Short mmCIF file of C-alpha atoms in Angstrom, two decimals:
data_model
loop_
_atom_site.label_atom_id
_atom_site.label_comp_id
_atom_site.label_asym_id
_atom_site.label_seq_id
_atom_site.Cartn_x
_atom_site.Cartn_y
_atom_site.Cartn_z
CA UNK A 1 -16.62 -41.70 -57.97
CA UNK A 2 -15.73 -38.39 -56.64
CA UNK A 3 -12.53 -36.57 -56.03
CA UNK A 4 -10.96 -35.07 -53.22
CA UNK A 5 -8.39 -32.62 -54.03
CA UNK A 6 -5.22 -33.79 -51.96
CA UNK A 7 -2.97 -31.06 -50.10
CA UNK A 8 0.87 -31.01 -51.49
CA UNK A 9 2.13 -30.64 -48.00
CA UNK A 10 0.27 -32.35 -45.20
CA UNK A 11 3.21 -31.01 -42.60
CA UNK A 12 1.08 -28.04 -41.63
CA UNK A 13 -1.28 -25.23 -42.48
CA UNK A 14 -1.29 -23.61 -45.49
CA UNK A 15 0.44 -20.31 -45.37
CA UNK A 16 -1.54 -16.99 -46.63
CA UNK A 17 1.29 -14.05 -47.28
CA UNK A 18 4.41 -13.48 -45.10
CA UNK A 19 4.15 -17.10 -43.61
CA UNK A 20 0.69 -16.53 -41.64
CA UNK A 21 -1.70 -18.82 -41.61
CA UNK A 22 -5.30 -17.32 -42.04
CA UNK A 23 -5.53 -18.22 -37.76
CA UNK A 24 -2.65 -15.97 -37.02
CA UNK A 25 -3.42 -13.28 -39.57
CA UNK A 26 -6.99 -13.25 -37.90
CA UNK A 27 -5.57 -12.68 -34.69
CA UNK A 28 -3.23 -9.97 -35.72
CA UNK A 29 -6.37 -8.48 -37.18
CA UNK A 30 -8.86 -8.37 -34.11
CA UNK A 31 -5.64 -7.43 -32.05
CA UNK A 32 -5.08 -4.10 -34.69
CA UNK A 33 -8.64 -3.25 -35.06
CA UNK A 34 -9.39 -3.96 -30.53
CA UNK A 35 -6.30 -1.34 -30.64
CA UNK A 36 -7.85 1.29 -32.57
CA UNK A 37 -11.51 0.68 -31.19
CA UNK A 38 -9.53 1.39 -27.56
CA UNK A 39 -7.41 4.58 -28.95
CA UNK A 40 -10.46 6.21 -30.64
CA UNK A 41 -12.77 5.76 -27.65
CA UNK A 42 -9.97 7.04 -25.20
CA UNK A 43 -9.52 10.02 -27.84
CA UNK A 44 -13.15 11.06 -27.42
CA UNK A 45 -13.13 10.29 -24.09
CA UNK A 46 -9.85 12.24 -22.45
CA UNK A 47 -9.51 14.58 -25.67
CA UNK A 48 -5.64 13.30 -25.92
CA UNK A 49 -5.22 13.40 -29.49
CA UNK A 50 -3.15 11.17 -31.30
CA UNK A 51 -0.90 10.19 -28.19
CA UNK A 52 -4.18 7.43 -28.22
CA UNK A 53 -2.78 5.84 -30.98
CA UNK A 54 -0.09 4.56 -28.40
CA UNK A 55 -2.68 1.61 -27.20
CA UNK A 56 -2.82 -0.01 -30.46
CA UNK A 57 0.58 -1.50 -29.02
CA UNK A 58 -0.20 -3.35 -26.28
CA UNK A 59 -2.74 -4.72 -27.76
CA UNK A 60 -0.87 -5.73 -31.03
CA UNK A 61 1.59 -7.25 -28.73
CA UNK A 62 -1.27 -9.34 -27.19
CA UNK A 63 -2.72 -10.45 -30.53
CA UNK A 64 1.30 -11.34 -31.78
CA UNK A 65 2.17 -13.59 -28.39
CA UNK A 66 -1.18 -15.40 -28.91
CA UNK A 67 -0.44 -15.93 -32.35
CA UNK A 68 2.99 -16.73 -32.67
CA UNK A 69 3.95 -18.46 -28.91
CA UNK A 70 4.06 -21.71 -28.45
CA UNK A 71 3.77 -23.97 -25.63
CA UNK A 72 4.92 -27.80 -24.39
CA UNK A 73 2.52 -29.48 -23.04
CA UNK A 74 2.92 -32.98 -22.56
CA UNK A 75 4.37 -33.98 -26.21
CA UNK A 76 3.44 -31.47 -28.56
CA UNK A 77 3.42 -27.86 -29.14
CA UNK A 78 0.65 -26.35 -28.99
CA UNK A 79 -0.20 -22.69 -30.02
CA UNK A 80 -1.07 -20.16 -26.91
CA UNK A 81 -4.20 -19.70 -28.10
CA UNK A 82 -5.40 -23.08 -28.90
CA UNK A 83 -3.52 -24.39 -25.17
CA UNK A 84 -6.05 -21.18 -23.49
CA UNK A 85 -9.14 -22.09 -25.09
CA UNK A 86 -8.38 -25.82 -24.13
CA UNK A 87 -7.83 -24.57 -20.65
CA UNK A 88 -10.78 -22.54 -20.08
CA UNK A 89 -13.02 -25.37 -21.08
CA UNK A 90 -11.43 -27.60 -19.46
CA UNK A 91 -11.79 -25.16 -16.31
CA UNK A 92 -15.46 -25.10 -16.94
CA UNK A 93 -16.18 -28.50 -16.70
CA UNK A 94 -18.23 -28.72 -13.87
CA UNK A 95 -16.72 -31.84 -11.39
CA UNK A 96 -19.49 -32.73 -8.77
CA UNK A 97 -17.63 -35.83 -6.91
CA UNK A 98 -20.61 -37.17 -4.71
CA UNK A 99 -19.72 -39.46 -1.92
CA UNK A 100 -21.89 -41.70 -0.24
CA UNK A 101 -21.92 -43.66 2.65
CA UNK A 102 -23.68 -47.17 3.05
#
């Protein structure tokens, strides 16, 4: 018979350090790291120095509404960037309505 190991809270995700989940920490992450790709390409680029480093805010700003915003929808909350990924698919969908006449 085998075993399933069974969570000890089945309320949510399971929390990593600080109260992030390993979704939000990832996000935070690709936010910080998109930040400093931007600065040090812009630092090569316009030869600014390290008044670059001043993009890795916007961006970490980005990454910490998608992670941490939630929205209504309907009945539930849904996370930002769960509710944008639903609506981009759903966006893509193609809808061909074809009409015909007897």
């Amino acid at each position: 018979m085998r075993e399933y190991p069974v969570p000890l809270s089945i309320r949510g995700e399971e929390t990593l350090a600080f109260n992030l989940t390993l979704r939000k920490f990832l996000i935070l992450l690709g936010g910080v790291v998109f930040g400093c790709l931007a600065a040090g390409i812009t630092s090569l680029l316009l030869d600014i120095g390290p008044f670059s480093l001043l993009l890795v805010l916007p961006t970490l700003g980005l990454a910490a509404l998608l992670a941490f915003t939630r929205t209504r929808k309907v009945d539930a909350d849904i996370p930002l960037d769960r509710y944008l990924i639903a609506r981009i698919l759903y966006d893509r969908r193609p809808r061909h309505y074809l009409m015909f006449r007897k």
